[in-house]
PDB file of C-alpha atoms and ligand atoms in Angstrom:
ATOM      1  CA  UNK A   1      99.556 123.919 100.507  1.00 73.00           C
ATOM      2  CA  UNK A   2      96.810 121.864  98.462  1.00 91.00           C
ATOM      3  CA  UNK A   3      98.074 118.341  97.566  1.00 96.00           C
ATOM      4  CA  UNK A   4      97.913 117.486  93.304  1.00 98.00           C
ATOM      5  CA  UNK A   5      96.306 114.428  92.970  1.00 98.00           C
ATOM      6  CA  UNK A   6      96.624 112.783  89.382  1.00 98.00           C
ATOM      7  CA  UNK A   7      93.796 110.816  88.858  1.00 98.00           C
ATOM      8  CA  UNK A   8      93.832 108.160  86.616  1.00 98.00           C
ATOM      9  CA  UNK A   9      92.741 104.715  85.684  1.00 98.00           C
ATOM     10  CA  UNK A  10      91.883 101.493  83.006  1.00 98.00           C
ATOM     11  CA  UNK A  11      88.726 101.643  82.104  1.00 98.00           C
ATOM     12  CA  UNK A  12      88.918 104.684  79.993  1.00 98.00           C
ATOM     13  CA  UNK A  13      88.348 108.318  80.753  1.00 98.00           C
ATOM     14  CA  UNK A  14      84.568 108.457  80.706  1.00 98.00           C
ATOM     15  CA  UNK A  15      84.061 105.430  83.070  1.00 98.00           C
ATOM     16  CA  UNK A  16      81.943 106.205  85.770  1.00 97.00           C
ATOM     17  CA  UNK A  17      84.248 104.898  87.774  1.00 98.00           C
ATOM     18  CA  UNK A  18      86.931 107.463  87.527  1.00 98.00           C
ATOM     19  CA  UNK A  19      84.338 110.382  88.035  1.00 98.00           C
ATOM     20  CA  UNK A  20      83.448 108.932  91.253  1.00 98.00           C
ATOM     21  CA  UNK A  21      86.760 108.746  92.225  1.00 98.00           C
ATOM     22  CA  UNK A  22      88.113 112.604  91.445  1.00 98.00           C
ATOM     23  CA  UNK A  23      85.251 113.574  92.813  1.00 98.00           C
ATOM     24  CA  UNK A  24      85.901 112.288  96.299  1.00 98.00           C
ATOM     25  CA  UNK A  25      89.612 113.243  95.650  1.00 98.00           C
ATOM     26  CA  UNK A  26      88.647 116.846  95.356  1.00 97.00           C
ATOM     27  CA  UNK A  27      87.729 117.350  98.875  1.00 97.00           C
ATOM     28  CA  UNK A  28      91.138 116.348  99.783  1.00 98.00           C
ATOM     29  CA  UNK A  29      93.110 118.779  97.489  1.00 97.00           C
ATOM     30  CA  UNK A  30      93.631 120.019  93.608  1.00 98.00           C
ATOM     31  CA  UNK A  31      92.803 117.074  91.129  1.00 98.00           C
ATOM     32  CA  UNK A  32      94.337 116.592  87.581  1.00 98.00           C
ATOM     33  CA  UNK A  33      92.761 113.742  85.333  1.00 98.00           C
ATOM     34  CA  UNK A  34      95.029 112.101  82.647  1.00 98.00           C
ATOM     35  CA  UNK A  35      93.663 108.541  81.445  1.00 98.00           C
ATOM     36  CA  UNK A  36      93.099 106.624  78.902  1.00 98.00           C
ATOM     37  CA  UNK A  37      90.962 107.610  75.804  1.00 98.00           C
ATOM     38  CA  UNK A  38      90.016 103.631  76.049  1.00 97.00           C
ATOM     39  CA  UNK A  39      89.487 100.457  77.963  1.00 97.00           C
ATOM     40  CA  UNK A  40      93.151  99.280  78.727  1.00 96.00           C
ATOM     41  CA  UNK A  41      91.863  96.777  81.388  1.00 94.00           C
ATOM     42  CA  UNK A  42      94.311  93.617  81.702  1.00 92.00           C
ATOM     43  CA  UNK A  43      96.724  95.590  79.576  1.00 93.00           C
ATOM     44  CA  UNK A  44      99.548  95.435  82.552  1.00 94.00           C
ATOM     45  CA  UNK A  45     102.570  97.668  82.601  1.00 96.00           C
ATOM     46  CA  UNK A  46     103.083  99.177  79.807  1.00 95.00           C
ATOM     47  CA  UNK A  47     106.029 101.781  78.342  1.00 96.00           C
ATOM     48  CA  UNK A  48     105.037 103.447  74.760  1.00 96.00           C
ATOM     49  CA  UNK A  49     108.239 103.435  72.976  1.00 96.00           C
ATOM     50  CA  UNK A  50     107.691 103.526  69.041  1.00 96.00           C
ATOM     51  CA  UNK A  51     105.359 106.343  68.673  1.00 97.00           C
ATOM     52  CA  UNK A  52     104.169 109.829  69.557  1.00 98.00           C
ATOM     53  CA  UNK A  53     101.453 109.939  72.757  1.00 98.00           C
ATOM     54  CA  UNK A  54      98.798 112.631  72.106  1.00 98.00           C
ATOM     55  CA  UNK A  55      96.703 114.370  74.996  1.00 98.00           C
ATOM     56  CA  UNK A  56      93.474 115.434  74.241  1.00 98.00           C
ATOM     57  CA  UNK A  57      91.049 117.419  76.250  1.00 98.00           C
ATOM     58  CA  UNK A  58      87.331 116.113  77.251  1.00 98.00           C
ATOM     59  CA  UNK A  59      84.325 116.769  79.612  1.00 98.00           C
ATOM     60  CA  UNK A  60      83.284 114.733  81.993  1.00 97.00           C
ATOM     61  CA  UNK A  61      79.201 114.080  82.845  1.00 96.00           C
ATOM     62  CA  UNK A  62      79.893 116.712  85.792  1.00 96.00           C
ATOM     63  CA  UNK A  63      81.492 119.393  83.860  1.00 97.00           C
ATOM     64  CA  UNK A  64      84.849 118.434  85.023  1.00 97.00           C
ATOM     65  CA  UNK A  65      87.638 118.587  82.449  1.00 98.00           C
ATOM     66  CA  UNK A  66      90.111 115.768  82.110  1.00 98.00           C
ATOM     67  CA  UNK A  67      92.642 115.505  79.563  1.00 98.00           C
ATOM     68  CA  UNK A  68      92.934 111.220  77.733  1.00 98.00           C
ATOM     69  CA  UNK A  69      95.845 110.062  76.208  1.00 98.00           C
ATOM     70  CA  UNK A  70      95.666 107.263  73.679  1.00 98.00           C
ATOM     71  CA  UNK A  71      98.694 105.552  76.060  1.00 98.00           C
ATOM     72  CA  UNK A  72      97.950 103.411  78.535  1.00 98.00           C
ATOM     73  CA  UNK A  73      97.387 103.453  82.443  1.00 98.00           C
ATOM     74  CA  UNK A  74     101.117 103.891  82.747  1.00 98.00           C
ATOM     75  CA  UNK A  75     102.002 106.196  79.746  1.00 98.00           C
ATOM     76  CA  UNK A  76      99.577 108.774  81.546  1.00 98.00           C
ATOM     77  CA  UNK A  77     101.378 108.562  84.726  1.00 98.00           C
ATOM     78  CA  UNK A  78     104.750 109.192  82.960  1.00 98.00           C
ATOM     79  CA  UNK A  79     103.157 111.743  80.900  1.00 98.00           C
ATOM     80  CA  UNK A  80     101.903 113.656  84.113  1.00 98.00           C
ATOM     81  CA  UNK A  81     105.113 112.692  86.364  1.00 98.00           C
ATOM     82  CA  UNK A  82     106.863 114.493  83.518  1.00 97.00           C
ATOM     83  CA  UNK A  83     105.501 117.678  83.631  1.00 97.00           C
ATOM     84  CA  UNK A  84     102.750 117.292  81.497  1.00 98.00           C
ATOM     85  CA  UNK A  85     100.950 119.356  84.260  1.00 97.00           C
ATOM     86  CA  UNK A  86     102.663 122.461  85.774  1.00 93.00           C
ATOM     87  CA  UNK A  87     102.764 121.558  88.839  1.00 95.00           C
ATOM     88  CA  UNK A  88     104.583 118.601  90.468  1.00 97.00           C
ATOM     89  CA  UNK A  89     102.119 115.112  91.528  1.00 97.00           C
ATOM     90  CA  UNK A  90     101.944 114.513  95.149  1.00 97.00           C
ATOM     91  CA  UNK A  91      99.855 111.062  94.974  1.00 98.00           C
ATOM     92  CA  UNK A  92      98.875 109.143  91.862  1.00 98.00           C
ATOM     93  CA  UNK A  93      95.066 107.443  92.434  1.00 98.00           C
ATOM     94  CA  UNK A  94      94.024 105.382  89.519  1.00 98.00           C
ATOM     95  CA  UNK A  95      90.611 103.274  89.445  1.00 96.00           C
ATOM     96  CA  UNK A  96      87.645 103.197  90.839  1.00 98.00           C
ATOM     97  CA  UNK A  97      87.751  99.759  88.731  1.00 98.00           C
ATOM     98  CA  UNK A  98      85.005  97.712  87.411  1.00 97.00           C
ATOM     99  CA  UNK A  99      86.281  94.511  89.192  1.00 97.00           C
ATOM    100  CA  UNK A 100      88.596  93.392  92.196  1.00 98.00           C
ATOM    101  CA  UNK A 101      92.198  93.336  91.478  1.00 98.00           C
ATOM    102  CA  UNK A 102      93.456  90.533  93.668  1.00 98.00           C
ATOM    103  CA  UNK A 103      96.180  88.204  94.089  1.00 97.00           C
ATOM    104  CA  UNK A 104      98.460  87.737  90.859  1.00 96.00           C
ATOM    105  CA  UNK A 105      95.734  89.743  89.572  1.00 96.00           C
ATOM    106  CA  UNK A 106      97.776  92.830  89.945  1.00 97.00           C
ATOM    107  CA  UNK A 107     100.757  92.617  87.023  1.00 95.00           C
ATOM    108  CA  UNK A 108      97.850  92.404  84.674  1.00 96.00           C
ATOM    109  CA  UNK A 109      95.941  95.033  86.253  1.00 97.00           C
ATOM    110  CA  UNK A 110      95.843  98.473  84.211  1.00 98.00           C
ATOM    111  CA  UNK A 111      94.625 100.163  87.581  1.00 98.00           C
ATOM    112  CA  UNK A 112      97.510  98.798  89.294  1.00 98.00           C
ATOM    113  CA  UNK A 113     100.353  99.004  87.270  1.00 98.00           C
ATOM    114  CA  UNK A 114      99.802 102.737  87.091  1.00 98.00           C
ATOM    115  CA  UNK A 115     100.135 103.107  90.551  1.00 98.00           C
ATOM    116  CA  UNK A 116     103.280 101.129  90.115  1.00 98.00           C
ATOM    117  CA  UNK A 117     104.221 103.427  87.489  1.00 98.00           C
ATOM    118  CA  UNK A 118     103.983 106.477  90.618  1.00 98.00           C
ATOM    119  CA  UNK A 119     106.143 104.658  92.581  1.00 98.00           C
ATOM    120  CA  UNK A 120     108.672 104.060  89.719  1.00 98.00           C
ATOM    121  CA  UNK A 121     108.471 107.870  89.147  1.00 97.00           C
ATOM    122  CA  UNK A 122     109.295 108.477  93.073  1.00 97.00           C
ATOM    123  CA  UNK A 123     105.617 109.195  93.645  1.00 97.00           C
ATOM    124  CA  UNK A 124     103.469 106.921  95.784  1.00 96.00           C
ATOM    125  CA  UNK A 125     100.411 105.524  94.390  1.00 98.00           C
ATOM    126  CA  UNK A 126      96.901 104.067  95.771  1.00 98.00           C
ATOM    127  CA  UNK A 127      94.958 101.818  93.049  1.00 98.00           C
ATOM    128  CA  UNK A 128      90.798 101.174  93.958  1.00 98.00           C
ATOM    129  CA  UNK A 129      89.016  98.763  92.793  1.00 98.00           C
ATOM    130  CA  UNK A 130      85.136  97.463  93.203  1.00 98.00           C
ATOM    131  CA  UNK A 131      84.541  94.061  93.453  1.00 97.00           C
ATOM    132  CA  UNK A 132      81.596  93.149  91.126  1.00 96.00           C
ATOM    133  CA  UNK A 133      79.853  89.754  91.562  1.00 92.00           C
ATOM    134  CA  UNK A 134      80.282  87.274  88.646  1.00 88.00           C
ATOM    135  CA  UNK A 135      76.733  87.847  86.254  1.00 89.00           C
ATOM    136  CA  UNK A 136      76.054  91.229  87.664  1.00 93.00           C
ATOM    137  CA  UNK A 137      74.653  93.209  84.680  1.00 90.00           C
ATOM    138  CA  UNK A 138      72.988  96.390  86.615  1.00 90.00           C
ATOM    139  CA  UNK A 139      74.037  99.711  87.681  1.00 92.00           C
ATOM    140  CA  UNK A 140      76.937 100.152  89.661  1.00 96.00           C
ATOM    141  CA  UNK A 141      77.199 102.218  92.151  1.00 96.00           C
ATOM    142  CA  UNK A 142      80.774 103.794  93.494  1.00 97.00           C
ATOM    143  CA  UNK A 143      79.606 105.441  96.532  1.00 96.00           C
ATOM    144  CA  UNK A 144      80.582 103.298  98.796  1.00 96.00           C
ATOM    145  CA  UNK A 145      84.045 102.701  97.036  1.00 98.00           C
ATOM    146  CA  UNK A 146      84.805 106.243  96.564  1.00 98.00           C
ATOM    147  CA  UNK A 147      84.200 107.104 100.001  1.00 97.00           C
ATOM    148  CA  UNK A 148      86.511 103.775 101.408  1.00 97.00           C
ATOM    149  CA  UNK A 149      89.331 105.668  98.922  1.00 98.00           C
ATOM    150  CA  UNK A 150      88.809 108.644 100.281  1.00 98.00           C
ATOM    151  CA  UNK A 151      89.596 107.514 103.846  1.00 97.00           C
ATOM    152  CA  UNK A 152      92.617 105.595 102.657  1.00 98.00           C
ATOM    153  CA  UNK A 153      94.031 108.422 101.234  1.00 98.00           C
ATOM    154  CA  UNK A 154      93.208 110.892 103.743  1.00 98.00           C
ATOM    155  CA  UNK A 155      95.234 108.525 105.942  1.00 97.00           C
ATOM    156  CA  UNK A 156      97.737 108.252 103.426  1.00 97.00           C
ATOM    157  CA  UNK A 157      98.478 112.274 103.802  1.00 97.00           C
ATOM    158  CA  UNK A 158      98.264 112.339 107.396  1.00 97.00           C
ATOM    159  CA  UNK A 159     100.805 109.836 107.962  1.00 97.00           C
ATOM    160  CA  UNK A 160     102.864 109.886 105.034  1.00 95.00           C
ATOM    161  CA  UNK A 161     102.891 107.106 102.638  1.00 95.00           C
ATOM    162  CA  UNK A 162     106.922 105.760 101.459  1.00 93.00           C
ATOM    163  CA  UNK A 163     107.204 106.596  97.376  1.00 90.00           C
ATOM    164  CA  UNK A 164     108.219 103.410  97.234  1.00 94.00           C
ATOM    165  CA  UNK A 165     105.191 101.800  98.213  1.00 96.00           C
ATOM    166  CA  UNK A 166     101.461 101.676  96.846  1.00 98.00           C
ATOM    167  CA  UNK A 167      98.791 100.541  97.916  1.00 98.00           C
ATOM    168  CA  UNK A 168      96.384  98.256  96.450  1.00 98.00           C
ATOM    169  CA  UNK A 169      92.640  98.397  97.749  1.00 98.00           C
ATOM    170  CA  UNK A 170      89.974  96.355  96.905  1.00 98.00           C
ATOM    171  CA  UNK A 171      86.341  97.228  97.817  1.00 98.00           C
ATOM    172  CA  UNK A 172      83.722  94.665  98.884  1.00 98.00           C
ATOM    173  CA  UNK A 173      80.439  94.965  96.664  1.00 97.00           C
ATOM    174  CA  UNK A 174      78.395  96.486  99.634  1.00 95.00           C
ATOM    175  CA  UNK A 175      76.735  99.114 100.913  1.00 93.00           C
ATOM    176  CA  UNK A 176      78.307 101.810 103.005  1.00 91.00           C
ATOM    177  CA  UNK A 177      76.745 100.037 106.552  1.00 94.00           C
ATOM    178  CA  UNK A 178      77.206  96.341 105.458  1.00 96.00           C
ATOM    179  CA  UNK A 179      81.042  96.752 104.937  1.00 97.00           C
ATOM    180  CA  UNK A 180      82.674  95.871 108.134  1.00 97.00           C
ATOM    181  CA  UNK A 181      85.855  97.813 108.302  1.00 97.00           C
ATOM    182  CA  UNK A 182      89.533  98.160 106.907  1.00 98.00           C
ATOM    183  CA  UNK A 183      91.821  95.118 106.786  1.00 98.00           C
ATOM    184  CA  UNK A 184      95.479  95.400 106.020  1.00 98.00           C
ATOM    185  CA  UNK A 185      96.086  92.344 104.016  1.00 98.00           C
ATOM    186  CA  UNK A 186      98.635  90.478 101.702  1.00 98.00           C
ATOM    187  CA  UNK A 187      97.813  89.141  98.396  1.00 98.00           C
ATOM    188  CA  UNK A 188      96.213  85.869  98.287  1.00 97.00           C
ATOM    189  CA  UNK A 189      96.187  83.024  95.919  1.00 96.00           C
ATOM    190  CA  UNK A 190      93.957  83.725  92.688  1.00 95.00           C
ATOM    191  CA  UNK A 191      92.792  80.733  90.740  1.00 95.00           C
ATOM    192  CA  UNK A 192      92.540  81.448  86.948  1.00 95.00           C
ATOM    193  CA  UNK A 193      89.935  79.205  85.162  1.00 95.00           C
ATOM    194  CA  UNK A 194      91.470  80.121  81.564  1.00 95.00           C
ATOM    195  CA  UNK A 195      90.394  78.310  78.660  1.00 96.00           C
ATOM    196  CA  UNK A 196      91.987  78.029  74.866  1.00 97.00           C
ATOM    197  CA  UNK A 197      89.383  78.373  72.871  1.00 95.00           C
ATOM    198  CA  UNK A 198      90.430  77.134  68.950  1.00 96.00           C
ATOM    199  CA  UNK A 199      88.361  78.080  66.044  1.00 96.00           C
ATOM    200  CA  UNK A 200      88.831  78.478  62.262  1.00 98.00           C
ATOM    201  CA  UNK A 201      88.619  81.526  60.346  1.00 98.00           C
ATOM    202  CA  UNK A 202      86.742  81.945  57.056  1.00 98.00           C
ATOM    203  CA  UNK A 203      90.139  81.595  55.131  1.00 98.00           C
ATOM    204  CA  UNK A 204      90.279  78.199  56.731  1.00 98.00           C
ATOM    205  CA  UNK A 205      93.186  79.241  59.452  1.00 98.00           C
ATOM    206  CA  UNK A 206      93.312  78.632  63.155  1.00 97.00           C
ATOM    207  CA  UNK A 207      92.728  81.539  65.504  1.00 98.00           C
ATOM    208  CA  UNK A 208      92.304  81.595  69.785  1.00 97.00           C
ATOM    209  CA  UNK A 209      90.509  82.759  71.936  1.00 95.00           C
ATOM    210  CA  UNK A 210      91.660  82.310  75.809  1.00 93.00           C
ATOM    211  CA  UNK A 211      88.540  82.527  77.364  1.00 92.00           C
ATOM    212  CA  UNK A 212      87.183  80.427  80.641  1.00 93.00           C
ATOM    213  CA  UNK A 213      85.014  81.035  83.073  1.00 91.00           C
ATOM    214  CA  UNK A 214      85.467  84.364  85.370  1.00 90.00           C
ATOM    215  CA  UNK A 215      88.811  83.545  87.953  1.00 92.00           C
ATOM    216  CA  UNK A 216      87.893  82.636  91.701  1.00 93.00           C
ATOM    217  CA  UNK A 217      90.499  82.546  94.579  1.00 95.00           C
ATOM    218  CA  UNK A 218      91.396  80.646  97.927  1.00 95.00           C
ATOM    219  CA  UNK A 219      89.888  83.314 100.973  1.00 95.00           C
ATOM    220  CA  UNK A 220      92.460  82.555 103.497  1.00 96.00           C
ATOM    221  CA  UNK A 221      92.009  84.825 106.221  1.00 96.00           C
ATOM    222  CA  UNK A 222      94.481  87.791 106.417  1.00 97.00           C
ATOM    223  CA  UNK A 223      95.249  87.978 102.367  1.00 98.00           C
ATOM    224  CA  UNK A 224      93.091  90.273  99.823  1.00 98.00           C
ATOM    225  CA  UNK A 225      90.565  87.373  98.771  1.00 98.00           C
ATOM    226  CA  UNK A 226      89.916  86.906 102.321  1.00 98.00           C
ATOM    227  CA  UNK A 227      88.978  90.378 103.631  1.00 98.00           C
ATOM    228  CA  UNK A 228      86.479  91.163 100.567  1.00 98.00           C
ATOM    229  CA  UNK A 229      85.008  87.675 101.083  1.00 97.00           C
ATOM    230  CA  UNK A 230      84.187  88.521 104.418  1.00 97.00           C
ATOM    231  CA  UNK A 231      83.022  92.208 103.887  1.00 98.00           C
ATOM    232  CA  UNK A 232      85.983  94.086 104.455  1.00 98.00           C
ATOM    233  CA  UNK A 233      87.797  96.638 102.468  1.00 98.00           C
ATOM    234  CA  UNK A 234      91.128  95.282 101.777  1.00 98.00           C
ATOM    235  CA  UNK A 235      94.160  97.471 101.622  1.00 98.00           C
ATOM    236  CA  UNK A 236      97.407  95.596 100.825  1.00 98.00           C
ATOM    237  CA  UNK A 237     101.251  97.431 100.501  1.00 98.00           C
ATOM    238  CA  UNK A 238     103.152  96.348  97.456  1.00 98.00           C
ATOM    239  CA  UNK A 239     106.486  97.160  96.154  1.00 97.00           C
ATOM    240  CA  UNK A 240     107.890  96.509  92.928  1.00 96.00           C
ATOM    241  CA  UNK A 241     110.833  94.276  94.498  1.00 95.00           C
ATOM    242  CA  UNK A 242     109.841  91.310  93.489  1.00 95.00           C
ATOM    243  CA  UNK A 243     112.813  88.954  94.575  1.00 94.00           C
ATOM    244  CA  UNK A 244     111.944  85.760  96.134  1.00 93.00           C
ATOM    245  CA  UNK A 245     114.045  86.222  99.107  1.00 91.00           C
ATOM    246  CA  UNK A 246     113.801  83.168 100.561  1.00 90.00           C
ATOM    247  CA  UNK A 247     115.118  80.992  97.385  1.00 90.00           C
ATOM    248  CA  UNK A 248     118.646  83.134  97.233  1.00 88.00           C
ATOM    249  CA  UNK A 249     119.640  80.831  99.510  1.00 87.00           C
ATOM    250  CA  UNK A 250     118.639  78.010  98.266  1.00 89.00           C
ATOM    251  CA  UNK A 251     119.522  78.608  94.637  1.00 88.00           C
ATOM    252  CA  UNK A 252     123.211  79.240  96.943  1.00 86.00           C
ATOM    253  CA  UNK A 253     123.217  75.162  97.438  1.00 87.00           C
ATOM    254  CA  UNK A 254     123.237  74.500  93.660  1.00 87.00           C
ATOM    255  CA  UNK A 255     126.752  73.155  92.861  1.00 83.00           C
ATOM    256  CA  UNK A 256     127.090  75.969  90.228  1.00 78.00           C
ATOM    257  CA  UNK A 257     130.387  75.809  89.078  1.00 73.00           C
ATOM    258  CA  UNK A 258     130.447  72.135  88.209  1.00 75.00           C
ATOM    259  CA  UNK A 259     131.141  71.087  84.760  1.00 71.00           C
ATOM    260  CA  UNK A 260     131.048  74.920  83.135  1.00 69.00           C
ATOM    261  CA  UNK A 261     133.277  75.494  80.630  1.00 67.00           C
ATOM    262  CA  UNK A 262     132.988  79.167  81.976  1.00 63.00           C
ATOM    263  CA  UNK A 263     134.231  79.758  85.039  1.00 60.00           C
ATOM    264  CA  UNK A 264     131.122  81.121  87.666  1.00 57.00           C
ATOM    265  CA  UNK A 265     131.640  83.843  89.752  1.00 61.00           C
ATOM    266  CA  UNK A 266     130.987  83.354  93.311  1.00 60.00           C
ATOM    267  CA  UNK A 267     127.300  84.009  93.955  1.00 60.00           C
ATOM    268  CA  UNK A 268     126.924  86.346  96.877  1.00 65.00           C
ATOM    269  CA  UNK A 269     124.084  86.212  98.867  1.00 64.00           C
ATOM    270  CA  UNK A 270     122.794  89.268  99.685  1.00 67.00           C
ATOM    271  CA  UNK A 271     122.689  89.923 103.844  1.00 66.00           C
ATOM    272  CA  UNK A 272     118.644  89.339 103.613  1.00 61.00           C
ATOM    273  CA  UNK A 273     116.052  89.259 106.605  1.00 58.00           C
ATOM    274  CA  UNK A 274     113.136  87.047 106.089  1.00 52.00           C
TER     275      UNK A 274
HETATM  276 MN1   MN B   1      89.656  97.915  84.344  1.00 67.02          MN
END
């Protein structure tokens, strides 16, 4: 039977991005789009609670319909893991995004955290993004990243990815014959360059502005940064445990029942492997 691919992503329904990306989905089974009817980019995991979520149909540039929400990344994941469409979602792809998600990147990332969303819905989930150089201003072209998604997730069906995992690639901004292969990578360190930014208002009142130049990271060899910096596709496995294993038992030394007027509990330390 065909595999139902949700595609979604952060940029907003009508970026080229996403159009690039269903495309090459389609040869590997039935596509549904549900995005956003905006840019949510750095708008992170998000859960609409206080109001209503409406769905609205629209054509993309290639005739294809898609139907936008006015949620974000994540809302349209729930939407469509709820049965917004018929059938059940076998593999949530969001992107292709204008920019690399890397690092600590990815908790702001709209294209990420609605693969996140999949997996939180029991569905796995493959974000892509496109690495654009800092002052590019031209066209971009997906080609090369919609084809690198398309053999991730043609892999991904073959050989059966856990729901609990997604996977986070990151395309080098290269053509098809200068990018040197796959690289199964960790995140690396990103290095924000943020900026506050304090100006006055015409009413005389203090607003910011956190701006900064664009963020850089450190390319060690065998995380994200380092793969695209050295013209490889980066694929790295996340989950949303997000424990620091290694400081359970350290925080086990603290003498935490000292001088409390309420008595502690024994910590337990969970039977870990690191
Ligand atoms: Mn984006």
């Amino acid at each position: 039977m065909d595999k139902h691919i949700l595609v979604t992503n952060d940029d907003g329904v009508l970026a080229p991005g996403l159009m690039a990306l269903a495309q090459e989905m389609r040869k590997l089974g039935k596509v549904s789009i549900l995005a956003p009817d905006r840019n949510w980019s750095g708008g992170g995991h998000v859960k609409t609670l206080d109001r209503a979520l409406r769905v609205k149909e629209v054509q993309l540039a290639d005739g294809m319909i898609a139907h936008a929400s006015d949620g974000a990344p994540s809302d349209c994941v729930a939407l469509a893991a709820l049965g917004y469409f018929k059938e059940p979602i076998d593999l949530v792809v969001s992107g292709i995004n204008i920019g690399a998600n890397l690092g600590h990147d990815v908790t702001y990332s709209g294209t990420v955290t609605a693969a996140m969303e999949a997996v939180i819905a029991g569905i796995p989930g493959i974000a892509v993004s496109l690495e654009i150089p800092e002052g590019h201003t031209g066209e971009i072209d997906f080609d090369s990243a919609a084809r690198a998604a398309e053999h991730v997730v043609r892999h991904a069906f073959e050989n059966g990815l856990s729901q609990e995992i997604l996977l986070n690639v990151n395309v080098p901004f290269l053509r098809d014959e200068e990018i040197r292969g796959f690289r199964l990578t960790r995140q690396g360190l990103r290095v924000y360059h943020s900026r506050l930014d304090e100006r006055i208002d015409p009413r005389g009142r203090p607003y910011y502005w956190i701006g900064g130049d664009a963020p850089t990271g450190v390319a060690e060899r065998g995380t994200d940064i380092g793969a695209l910096a050295e013209g490889y596709v980066s694929v790295t496995p996340l989950h949303l445990d997000l424990t620091a294993y290694r400081a359970l038992s350290d925080l086990n030394t603290w003498p935490w029942d000292e001088n409390v007027a309420i008595p502690f509990f024994e910590l337990s330390v969970p039977d870990i492997k690191v």
